[in-house]
Amino acid sequence: MEEIFRSLTAEKIQELLVICGISNCCDEPIKQHILGISDFIRQTRQEVGITDPPPLPTPTASPDPKAKRGSYRFLPTPEKRSRADYTGLDVPSHKKKRKNKVKAKDKTTLKEMSQGMNDAVPPIEGNIPTDSPSTDEANTAMNLPRAGTPLTDVYTHQGGKVPHSIVENILVNCIKLNDPLGRYGHCSKQAIVTTKVEAIQSFVDGIVKLQYPDAVQLIKQENAFSASKSIQSRFNETVYWEIIKKGAELLDPKDLPTSKGPLDEFTMAEKVATERFMREAGYGLSLANQRQCRLFWKRLFEMRNAGVDKILLYRTKEFDRFCKSYSSEAGASLVEMVRNWEERYAFHIKQLEERVVEESKGGFTGRLWLSQSLVADRLRVPENAWNSATNPWFSSVEETVFQLSGSHEPSAVTLGGFFDLQPKAETMRNKSIFVILQPKDDVFLTVCPIISVQEGDTLGRFAGVIRYSSECSVVYGIPGPEENLWLDYSTVTGALNFMKVSAPGGDSNVRLRWELIDGRGEGHLMWKVSVVALRAIQPFEELVRAAPQKEQYLLHQSPACAKRGYTKYQSS
């Protein structure tokens, strides 16, 4: 596919050079332009979701062969802009064709040039050339829906979709970076940092000599420091433009070069100061890279001044690519768009930070929700009645009776948390960390994900105790996969217990999945009751399960029952 783009680009540039009468120029500088244009075309097509190869240009109809002879400059303007058509030129002519030979020679040169592009491709990082990135901007925009409504794939601009993954992967990055911080603990320490390679090797040799507990603690510390430095470096870029402006103020206007080319939003002093900053900081100095960095750093600076905080802390390469390619003529302000994202997600990102720290330490009960005022003000639930970590047996007697009832083979599943953490949201199957509780009205709470959910994704554990008895409660009981096996949530609750409940056989987008797992050792079996998506669920779309009995459906319509977490507990 890349060869097609380069060949088409080389051919069109060759035609332009012939029109302008400079076909015998040096090939080397043209290679970089062809490479930059073809890479921009490829990246833009990827961003808007175009995967089909580009159609070959259709030759224009050939007029009278004799009309094609002579200087190309005298052709009508539309024909100058169309692809060259040489049909009919085999007719005998008394005119000399010295220029045609030059064309053939130049075409061969460009062909060889396009074939040798692989040797000239700069290093690629995140699908963007690090040395000579394209400075053209894609025409994309996103309109955010009203708060509390499901997000849908309708955000388009000039036919190109803007994926939800831009924000969703920022949420994943928040978890990825805060997990090592939580495992080590939030603290401030003086750390020895060295840039000497020999000292780095010596430090690693020292880790090996430590005892196991000390070595693990040191590794946790290094992972935490690495994540902290990643966040710090990412946020540092938001002030680069302010530093560049200070450098521009130090320049003498008399020493500035004369401005060339079309006017843009940058002064000559800012351009010179940017080049100086990039040279001293060690960035690539190609003109394309200067233009891209100049625009990108200014946009980050404007976002930070507009109050964008959490989005910039955990931004990803995908977010950076989107900002760099966003066209100022797209019709909507990029800064305003990102500020809307911040307003919608900043509170949820703050909650994610707290929940990740809690779960990284092994706290999966979910009791952190009781410290959220928007949740706690609507509930009268004791802390010990909130447990989303396990589904314990009601009694050891019922557990023993179950194990004696037949042969049982546990499944190989992982207990709790976000252990399948992936670099991108769409590849994660355990989405439990992204499920939130938020007010629905003055009485009821609603349960929903803040990222897209796919069919089969796990959304967390449904709180309750495991019973093995013949009397299954029609109000608080959920039948299990075996006879006499059921889940009782009359005395315990959790976040997913607050999801909306439809009538038996009604519409639902989730179900309960029972999994038998190996508990604390040989001969000890436990059940894990998880909530699993029945279909794709959009961000902020309410989770709904179907009640097994009408009595349970009516229970979840009661405001008084909602206040006590749908348990039997009576508030005093």
Coordinates of C-alpha atoms in Angstrom, one line a residue:
M1 CA 0.0 0.0 0.0
E2 CA 2.8 2.4 0.9
E3 CA 4.5 1.8 -2.5
I4 CA 1.2 2.8 -4.3
F5 CA 1.1 6.1 -2.3
R6 CA 4.8 6.9 -3.1
S7 CA 4.4 6.0 -6.8
L8 CA 1.4 8.2 -7.2
T9 CA 3.0 11.1 -5.2
A10 CA 6.2 10.8 -7.3
E11 CA 4.3 10.8 -10.6
K12 CA 2.3 13.9 -9.7
I13 CA 5.3 15.8 -8.4
Q14 CA 7.1 14.9 -11.7
E15 CA 4.2 16.3 -13.7
L16 CA 4.3 19.5 -11.6
L17 CA 8.0 19.9 -12.2
V18 CA 7.6 19.5 -15.9
I19 CA 4.9 22.1 -16.0
C20 CA 7.1 24.5 -14.1
G21 CA 10.1 23.9 -16.4
I22 CA 12.4 22.6 -13.6
S23 CA 12.4 18.9 -14.4
N24 CA 16.2 18.6 -14.3
C25 CA 16.5 19.5 -10.6
C26 CA 18.4 17.4 -8.0
D27 CA 16.5 14.3 -6.9
E28 CA 17.6 14.2 -3.2
P29 CA 15.5 17.1 -1.8
I30 CA 12.4 15.8 -3.7
K31 CA 12.6 12.5 -1.9
Q32 CA 11.8 14.0 1.4
H33 CA 8.8 15.8 0.0
I34 CA 7.5 12.7 -1.6
L35 CA 8.0 10.8 1.6
G36 CA 6.3 13.4 3.8
I37 CA 3.3 13.6 1.5
S38 CA 2.8 9.9 1.1
D39 CA 3.1 9.3 4.8
F40 CA 0.6 12.0 5.5
I41 CA -1.8 10.4 3.0
R42 CA -1.4 7.0 4.7
Q43 CA -1.8 8.3 8.2
T44 CA -4.9 10.4 7.3
R45 CA -6.5 7.4 5.6
Q46 CA -5.9 5.2 8.7
E47 CA -7.4 7.8 11.0
V48 CA -10.6 8.1 9.0
G49 CA -10.8 4.3 8.6
I50 CA -10.0 3.9 4.9
T51 CA -8.4 0.6 4.1
D52 CA -9.0 0.1 0.4
P53 CA -6.2 0.9 -2.0
P54 CA -6.5 4.2 -3.8
P55 CA -8.1 4.1 -7.3
L56 CA -5.7 4.7 -10.2
P57 CA -6.2 8.1 -11.9
T58 CA -8.4 7.9 -15.0
P59 CA -6.6 9.2 -18.1
T60 CA -8.3 12.1 -19.8
A61 CA -9.8 11.7 -23.2
S62 CA -7.2 12.4 -25.9
P63 CA -8.0 15.2 -28.4
D64 CA -6.5 15.6 -31.8
P65 CA -3.0 14.2 -31.6
K66 CA -1.5 17.3 -33.3
A67 CA -3.1 19.5 -30.7
K68 CA -0.9 17.9 -28.1
R69 CA 2.3 18.8 -29.8
G70 CA 4.3 21.9 -29.0
S71 CA 4.8 23.5 -25.6
Y72 CA 2.9 22.1 -22.7
R73 CA 2.4 25.6 -21.3
F74 CA 0.0 26.4 -24.1
L75 CA -2.4 23.7 -23.2
P76 CA -5.8 24.7 -21.8
T77 CA -5.7 25.0 -18.0
P78 CA -8.0 21.9 -17.2
E79 CA -5.7 19.8 -19.3
K80 CA -2.6 21.0 -17.5
R81 CA -4.1 19.8 -14.2
S82 CA -5.0 16.4 -15.5
R83 CA -2.8 13.4 -15.9
A84 CA -0.6 13.4 -19.0
D85 CA -2.1 11.4 -21.9
Y86 CA 0.3 10.3 -24.6
T87 CA -2.1 8.3 -26.8
G88 CA -1.9 9.2 -30.5
L89 CA 1.6 10.7 -30.3
D90 CA 2.9 7.9 -32.5
V91 CA 1.6 9.8 -35.5
P92 CA 4.5 11.1 -37.7
S93 CA 5.5 14.6 -37.0
H94 CA 8.1 17.0 -38.4
K95 CA 8.6 18.7 -35.1
K96 CA 11.6 17.8 -32.9
K97 CA 10.8 16.0 -29.6
R98 CA 13.8 16.9 -27.5
K99 CA 11.6 17.7 -24.5
N100 CA 9.9 14.3 -24.7
K101 CA 13.3 12.6 -24.2
V102 CA 13.9 14.7 -21.1
K103 CA 10.5 13.7 -19.8
A104 CA 11.3 10.0 -20.2
K105 CA 14.6 10.5 -18.5
D106 CA 13.0 12.3 -15.6
K107 CA 10.3 9.7 -15.2
T108 CA 12.9 7.0 -14.9
T109 CA 14.6 9.0 -12.2
L110 CA 11.4 9.4 -10.2
K111 CA 10.7 5.7 -10.6
E112 CA 14.1 4.9 -9.2
M113 CA 13.5 7.5 -6.5
S114 CA 10.2 6.0 -5.4
Q115 CA 11.7 2.5 -5.3
G116 CA 14.5 3.6 -3.1
M117 CA 12.2 5.3 -0.5
N118 CA 12.5 2.4 2.0
D119 CA 16.1 3.4 2.6
A120 CA 15.0 7.0 3.4
V121 CA 12.1 6.3 5.8
P122 CA 12.8 7.9 9.2
P123 CA 12.2 6.0 12.4
I124 CA 8.6 5.4 13.1
E125 CA 7.1 5.8 16.6
G126 CA 3.3 5.3 17.0
N127 CA 2.8 5.4 13.2
I128 CA 4.3 8.9 13.0
P129 CA 7.7 9.6 11.5
T130 CA 9.8 11.1 14.3
D131 CA 12.1 13.1 11.9
S132 CA 9.9 14.5 9.2
P133 CA 6.2 14.3 10.2
S134 CA 3.5 15.7 8.0
T135 CA 2.3 19.2 8.9
D136 CA -0.9 19.0 6.9
E137 CA -3.9 18.6 9.3
A138 CA -6.8 16.1 9.0
N139 CA -10.4 17.5 9.0
T140 CA -11.9 15.7 12.0
A141 CA -14.1 16.9 14.8
M142 CA -16.2 15.4 17.6
N143 CA -19.4 16.7 19.1
L144 CA -20.0 15.5 22.7
P145 CA -23.5 14.4 23.8
R146 CA -25.3 15.7 26.8
A147 CA -24.0 14.5 30.1
G148 CA -25.6 11.2 31.3
T149 CA -26.5 10.0 27.8
P150 CA -25.0 7.0 26.0
L151 CA -22.2 7.8 23.6
T152 CA -22.6 6.5 20.0
D153 CA -20.4 6.3 17.0
V154 CA -21.9 9.4 15.3
Y155 CA -19.1 11.8 15.6
T156 CA -18.0 12.6 12.1
H157 CA -16.5 15.4 10.2
Q158 CA -16.4 15.5 6.4
G159 CA -17.1 11.7 6.4
G160 CA -14.3 10.7 8.8
K161 CA -15.2 9.1 12.2
V162 CA -13.4 10.2 15.4
P163 CA -13.1 7.0 17.5
H164 CA -14.1 6.9 21.1
S165 CA -10.8 5.2 21.8
I166 CA -9.1 8.7 22.0
V167 CA -10.6 9.3 25.4
E168 CA -11.0 5.7 26.4
N169 CA -7.3 4.9 26.0
I170 CA -6.6 7.9 28.2
L171 CA -8.7 6.2 30.9
V172 CA -6.7 3.0 30.4
N173 CA -3.5 4.9 30.6
C174 CA -4.7 6.4 33.9
I175 CA -5.0 2.9 35.3
K176 CA -1.7 1.7 33.8
L177 CA 0.2 4.5 35.4
N178 CA -1.5 4.6 38.8
D179 CA -1.2 0.9 39.4
P180 CA 2.5 0.9 40.2
L181 CA 2.0 4.1 42.2
G182 CA -0.6 2.4 44.3
R183 CA 1.5 -0.7 44.8
Y184 CA 4.4 1.3 46.2
G185 CA 2.3 4.0 47.9
H186 CA 2.0 7.7 47.6
C187 CA 5.0 9.4 49.0
S188 CA 7.8 11.8 48.1
K189 CA 11.4 10.6 48.4
Q190 CA 14.8 11.8 47.2
A191 CA 16.0 9.3 44.6
I192 CA 19.5 9.0 43.1
V193 CA 19.3 9.3 39.3
T194 CA 22.3 8.8 37.1
T195 CA 23.0 9.2 33.4
K196 CA 26.2 7.1 33.6
V197 CA 25.7 3.7 31.8
E198 CA 28.3 2.1 34.1
A199 CA 26.4 3.2 37.2
I200 CA 23.1 1.9 35.8
Q201 CA 24.7 -1.5 35.3
S202 CA 26.1 -1.5 38.8
F203 CA 22.7 -0.6 40.2
V204 CA 21.2 -3.6 38.6
D205 CA 23.9 -5.9 39.9
G206 CA 23.1 -4.6 43.4
I207 CA 19.4 -5.6 43.0
V208 CA 20.4 -9.2 42.4
K209 CA 22.3 -9.4 45.7
L210 CA 19.3 -8.3 47.8
Q211 CA 17.0 -10.7 49.6
Y212 CA 13.7 -11.5 47.9
P213 CA 11.5 -9.1 50.0
D214 CA 14.0 -6.2 49.6
A215 CA 14.4 -6.9 45.9
V216 CA 10.7 -6.9 45.3
Q217 CA 10.2 -3.7 47.3
L218 CA 13.0 -2.0 45.3
I219 CA 11.5 -3.1 42.0
K220 CA 8.1 -1.7 43.1
Q221 CA 9.8 1.6 44.0
E222 CA 11.5 1.8 40.6
N223 CA 8.3 1.0 38.7
A224 CA 6.5 3.7 40.7
F225 CA 9.2 6.2 40.0
S226 CA 9.2 5.3 36.3
A227 CA 5.4 5.8 36.2
S228 CA 5.7 9.1 38.1
K229 CA 8.4 10.3 35.7
S230 CA 6.2 9.4 32.7
I231 CA 3.3 11.5 34.1
Q232 CA 5.7 14.3 34.9
S233 CA 7.3 14.4 31.5
R234 CA 4.0 14.3 29.8
F235 CA 2.7 17.2 31.8
N236 CA 5.9 19.2 31.3
E237 CA 5.1 19.6 27.6
T238 CA 2.2 21.8 28.5
V239 CA 4.5 24.6 29.5
Y240 CA 7.0 24.3 26.6
W241 CA 5.2 27.0 24.7
E242 CA 5.3 29.4 27.6
I243 CA 9.1 28.9 27.8
I244 CA 9.5 29.4 24.1
K245 CA 7.6 32.7 24.4
K246 CA 10.0 33.8 27.0
G247 CA 12.9 33.0 24.6
A248 CA 11.2 35.0 21.9
E249 CA 11.1 38.1 24.1
L250 CA 14.9 37.9 24.4
L251 CA 15.5 38.1 20.7
D252 CA 16.4 41.4 19.0
P253 CA 13.9 42.2 16.2
K254 CA 16.7 43.6 14.0
D255 CA 18.4 40.1 14.0
L256 CA 15.3 38.2 12.9
P257 CA 15.2 36.9 9.3
T258 CA 12.6 38.2 6.8
S259 CA 9.3 36.3 7.0
K260 CA 8.7 34.1 3.9
G261 CA 5.7 32.2 2.7
P262 CA 2.0 32.6 3.8
L263 CA 1.2 34.2 7.1
D264 CA 0.2 32.0 10.0
E265 CA -0.5 32.3 13.7
F266 CA 3.2 32.5 14.7
T267 CA 5.5 35.5 14.6
M268 CA 9.0 35.2 13.2
A269 CA 10.4 35.6 16.8
E270 CA 8.3 32.6 17.9
K271 CA 9.5 30.5 15.0
V272 CA 13.2 31.4 15.7
A273 CA 12.7 30.8 19.5
T274 CA 11.1 27.4 18.8
E275 CA 14.0 26.3 16.6
R276 CA 16.5 27.4 19.3
F277 CA 14.5 25.6 22.0
M278 CA 14.4 22.4 20.0
R279 CA 18.1 22.5 19.2
E280 CA 19.1 23.0 22.8
A281 CA 16.5 20.4 24.1
G282 CA 17.6 17.8 21.5
Y283 CA 14.6 17.6 19.2
G284 CA 14.8 17.0 15.4
L285 CA 15.2 20.2 13.5
S286 CA 13.5 19.4 10.1
L287 CA 11.2 22.2 9.0
A288 CA 8.2 19.8 9.2
N289 CA 9.1 18.8 12.7
Q290 CA 9.5 22.4 13.8
R291 CA 6.0 23.3 12.4
Q292 CA 4.4 20.4 14.0
C293 CA 6.0 20.8 17.4
R294 CA 5.3 24.6 17.4
L295 CA 1.6 24.0 16.7
F296 CA 1.3 21.1 19.1
W297 CA 3.0 22.7 22.1
K298 CA 0.9 25.9 21.6
R299 CA -2.3 23.8 21.6
L300 CA -1.2 22.0 24.8
F301 CA -0.4 25.3 26.4
E302 CA -3.9 26.7 25.5
M303 CA -5.6 23.6 26.8
R304 CA -3.9 23.9 30.2
N305 CA -4.8 27.5 30.4
A306 CA -8.4 26.6 29.6
G307 CA -8.5 24.3 32.7
V308 CA -7.7 20.9 31.1
D309 CA -5.8 18.9 33.7
K310 CA -6.6 15.2 33.9
I311 CA -6.7 14.6 30.2
L312 CA -3.3 16.1 29.8
L313 CA -1.8 14.1 32.7
Y314 CA -2.7 10.8 31.1
R315 CA -2.8 11.7 27.4
T316 CA -1.7 9.0 24.9
K317 CA 0.1 9.0 21.6
E318 CA -3.3 8.6 19.9
F319 CA -4.4 11.8 21.6
D320 CA -1.2 13.5 20.5
R321 CA -1.7 12.4 16.9
F322 CA -5.3 13.7 16.9
C323 CA -4.2 17.1 18.2
K324 CA -1.4 17.4 15.7
S325 CA -3.6 16.5 12.7
Y326 CA -6.6 18.5 13.8
S327 CA -7.3 21.2 11.2
S328 CA -7.9 24.8 12.4
E329 CA -10.5 25.0 9.7
A330 CA -12.5 22.0 11.0
G331 CA -15.2 24.2 12.3
A332 CA -14.8 23.5 16.0
S333 CA -12.2 24.7 18.4
L334 CA -9.8 21.9 19.4
V335 CA -9.2 23.5 22.8
E336 CA -12.9 23.8 23.4
M337 CA -13.5 20.2 22.4
V338 CA -10.8 18.9 24.8
R339 CA -12.1 21.1 27.5
N340 CA -15.5 19.5 27.1
W341 CA -13.8 16.1 27.5
E342 CA -12.2 17.4 30.7
E343 CA -15.5 18.5 32.1
R344 CA -17.2 15.2 31.3
Y345 CA -14.4 12.9 32.5
A346 CA -12.3 14.7 35.0
F347 CA -14.4 13.6 38.0
H348 CA -14.4 10.0 36.7
I349 CA -10.6 10.0 36.2
K350 CA -10.2 11.3 39.8
Q351 CA -12.4 8.3 41.0
L352 CA -10.3 5.9 38.8
E353 CA -7.1 7.2 40.5
E354 CA -8.5 6.4 43.9
R355 CA -10.0 3.0 43.0
V356 CA -6.8 1.9 41.2
V357 CA -4.7 2.7 44.3
E358 CA -7.2 0.8 46.5
E359 CA -7.3 -2.3 44.2
S360 CA -3.6 -2.3 43.6
K361 CA -3.3 -2.9 47.4
G362 CA -5.8 -5.8 47.2
G363 CA -8.9 -3.9 48.3
F364 CA -11.6 -5.2 46.1
T365 CA -14.6 -4.8 48.4
G366 CA -15.7 -1.6 46.7
R367 CA -16.4 0.2 50.0
L368 CA -14.7 3.3 48.5
W369 CA -18.1 4.1 47.0
L370 CA -19.4 4.8 50.5
S371 CA -17.0 7.6 50.8
Q372 CA -18.4 9.3 47.7
S373 CA -20.9 11.9 48.9
L374 CA -23.1 11.6 45.8
V375 CA -23.5 7.9 46.6
A376 CA -23.4 7.9 50.4
D377 CA -26.1 10.6 50.8
R378 CA -28.6 8.3 49.1
L379 CA -27.8 5.2 51.1
R380 CA -28.2 3.8 54.6
V381 CA -25.9 0.8 54.3
P382 CA -23.4 -0.3 57.0
E383 CA -19.8 -0.6 55.7
N384 CA -19.5 -4.3 56.6
A385 CA -22.6 -5.1 54.4
W386 CA -20.8 -3.9 51.3
N387 CA -18.6 -6.5 49.7
S388 CA -17.8 -6.9 46.0
A389 CA -14.6 -8.9 46.6
T390 CA -15.9 -12.4 47.1
N391 CA -19.1 -14.5 47.2
P392 CA -18.5 -16.5 50.4
W393 CA -20.5 -19.5 51.5
F394 CA -23.4 -18.8 53.8
S395 CA -22.2 -21.6 56.1
S396 CA -19.5 -24.3 56.2
V397 CA -22.3 -26.9 56.5
E398 CA -23.9 -25.9 53.1
E399 CA -20.4 -25.8 51.6
T400 CA -19.7 -29.4 52.7
V401 CA -23.0 -30.6 51.5
F402 CA -22.4 -29.1 48.1
Q403 CA -18.9 -30.7 47.8
L404 CA -20.4 -34.1 48.7
S405 CA -23.1 -33.8 46.1
G406 CA -20.9 -34.9 43.3
S407 CA -17.7 -34.3 41.3
H408 CA -16.9 -30.6 40.7
E409 CA -14.2 -29.2 38.5
P410 CA -13.1 -25.6 39.1
S411 CA -12.4 -23.3 36.2
A412 CA -9.1 -21.4 35.7
V413 CA -10.2 -17.8 36.3
T414 CA -8.3 -15.0 38.0
L415 CA -9.8 -13.4 41.1
G416 CA -10.6 -9.8 41.3
G417 CA -9.3 -6.6 39.7
F418 CA -7.9 -5.5 36.4
F419 CA -5.4 -8.3 35.9
D420 CA -5.9 -8.4 32.1
L421 CA -4.8 -4.7 31.8
Q422 CA -4.1 -4.0 28.1
P423 CA -2.6 -1.0 26.4
K424 CA -5.9 -0.2 24.6
A425 CA -9.5 -0.3 25.9
E426 CA -10.9 -2.5 23.1
T427 CA -8.5 -5.3 24.0
M428 CA -9.5 -5.5 27.7
R429 CA -12.1 -8.1 28.7
N430 CA -12.3 -7.2 32.3
K431 CA -14.0 -3.8 32.4
S432 CA -14.9 -3.8 36.1
I433 CA -12.7 -0.9 37.0
F434 CA -14.6 1.3 34.5
V435 CA -18.1 0.6 36.0
I436 CA -19.3 3.5 38.1
L437 CA -22.2 4.4 40.4
Q438 CA -23.8 7.8 39.9
P439 CA -27.1 9.4 40.9
K440 CA -30.1 8.7 38.7
D441 CA -32.4 11.0 40.6
D442 CA -33.0 12.0 44.2
V443 CA -33.5 8.4 45.3
F444 CA -32.1 5.9 42.8
L445 CA -28.5 5.2 41.7
T446 CA -27.6 4.1 38.2
V447 CA -24.7 1.7 37.2
C448 CA -23.0 2.2 33.9
P449 CA -19.5 1.9 32.2
I450 CA -17.5 4.9 31.2
I451 CA -15.9 3.1 28.2
S452 CA -17.3 1.0 25.5
V453 CA -18.1 -2.6 26.4
Q454 CA -18.1 -5.6 24.1
E455 CA -20.2 -8.7 24.3
G456 CA -18.7 -11.1 26.8
D457 CA -16.8 -8.5 28.7
T458 CA -16.7 -8.9 32.5
L459 CA -18.1 -5.9 34.4
G460 CA -17.4 -7.0 38.0
R461 CA -18.8 -9.2 40.8
F462 CA -22.4 -9.3 41.9
A463 CA -22.4 -9.1 45.7
G464 CA -24.1 -11.9 47.7
V465 CA -23.5 -15.1 49.6
I466 CA -23.7 -18.6 48.1
R467 CA -26.5 -20.9 49.4
Y468 CA -27.0 -24.6 48.8
S469 CA -30.5 -25.3 50.0
S470 CA -33.9 -26.2 48.6
E471 CA -35.5 -22.9 49.7
C472 CA -34.5 -20.2 47.3
S473 CA -35.8 -16.7 48.1
V474 CA -38.0 -15.3 45.4
V475 CA -37.1 -11.8 46.5
Y476 CA -33.4 -11.9 47.3
G477 CA -32.4 -15.1 45.5
I478 CA -30.8 -15.7 42.1
P479 CA -30.8 -19.3 41.0
G480 CA -27.5 -20.9 40.1
P481 CA -26.4 -23.4 37.5
E482 CA -27.1 -26.4 39.7
E483 CA -30.2 -27.5 41.6
N484 CA -30.4 -26.1 45.2
L485 CA -27.6 -23.6 44.4
W486 CA -28.5 -19.9 44.6
L487 CA -27.1 -16.5 45.4
D488 CA -28.5 -14.6 48.4
Y489 CA -28.1 -10.8 48.5
S490 CA -30.4 -10.1 51.5
T491 CA -27.5 -9.3 53.8
V492 CA -24.8 -8.0 51.5
T493 CA -24.7 -5.5 48.6
G494 CA -22.2 -3.9 46.2
A495 CA -22.1 -1.5 43.3
L496 CA -23.5 -3.9 40.6
N497 CA -26.4 -4.8 42.9
F498 CA -27.8 -1.3 42.1
M499 CA -28.1 -1.9 38.4
K500 CA -31.6 -1.5 36.9
V501 CA -33.8 -4.6 37.0
S502 CA -36.3 -5.4 34.3
A503 CA -39.3 -7.8 34.7
P504 CA -38.8 -11.5 34.2
G505 CA -38.1 -12.1 30.5
G506 CA -37.7 -8.3 29.9
D507 CA -35.0 -6.4 28.1
S508 CA -31.5 -6.7 29.5
N509 CA -27.9 -6.0 28.4
V510 CA -26.1 -8.1 31.0
R511 CA -26.4 -11.5 32.7
L512 CA -24.9 -13.2 35.7
R513 CA -22.3 -15.8 35.1
W514 CA -21.4 -18.5 37.7
E515 CA -17.8 -19.8 37.8
L516 CA -16.6 -22.5 40.2
I517 CA -13.0 -21.6 41.3
D518 CA -10.4 -23.1 43.6
G519 CA -10.5 -21.1 46.8
R520 CA -7.9 -21.1 49.6
G521 CA -6.4 -24.5 48.9
E522 CA -7.0 -28.1 48.1
G523 CA -10.6 -29.2 48.6
H524 CA -12.0 -25.7 49.1
L525 CA -14.3 -24.6 46.3
M526 CA -15.9 -21.2 45.9
W527 CA -18.3 -19.7 43.4
K528 CA -17.7 -16.4 41.6
V529 CA -20.8 -14.6 40.3
S530 CA -19.9 -12.1 37.7
V531 CA -21.8 -9.6 35.6
V532 CA -21.2 -10.2 31.9
A533 CA -22.3 -8.1 28.9
L534 CA -24.9 -9.7 26.6
R535 CA -24.2 -7.2 23.8
A536 CA -22.1 -4.1 23.0
I537 CA -22.8 -1.4 25.6
Q538 CA -22.0 2.3 25.0
P539 CA -20.3 4.5 27.5
F540 CA -22.7 5.8 30.2
E541 CA -25.4 3.4 29.0
E542 CA -27.3 2.0 32.0
L543 CA -26.7 -1.7 32.9
V544 CA -29.9 -3.7 33.0
R545 CA -30.5 -7.3 34.2
A546 CA -33.7 -9.3 34.1
A547 CA -35.2 -10.5 37.4
P548 CA -35.8 -14.2 37.8
Q549 CA -39.0 -13.6 39.7
K550 CA -41.7 -10.8 39.7
E551 CA -41.2 -10.3 43.5
Q552 CA -37.5 -9.4 42.9
Y553 CA -38.5 -7.0 40.1
L554 CA -40.9 -5.2 42.5
L555 CA -38.2 -5.0 45.2
H556 CA -36.0 -2.9 42.9
Q557 CA -38.8 -0.4 42.2
S558 CA -39.0 0.6 45.8
P559 CA -37.2 3.8 47.0
A560 CA -37.0 2.5 50.5
C561 CA -35.3 -0.7 49.4
A562 CA -32.9 1.3 47.2
K563 CA -31.8 3.3 50.2
R564 CA -30.8 0.1 52.1
G565 CA -29.0 -1.4 49.1
Y566 CA -31.8 -3.8 48.4
T567 CA -31.0 -5.8 51.5
K568 CA -33.1 -6.7 54.5
Y569 CA -31.1 -4.3 56.6
Q570 CA -33.4 -1.7 58.2
S571 CA -31.9 1.8 58.9
S572 CA -32.3 3.0 62.4

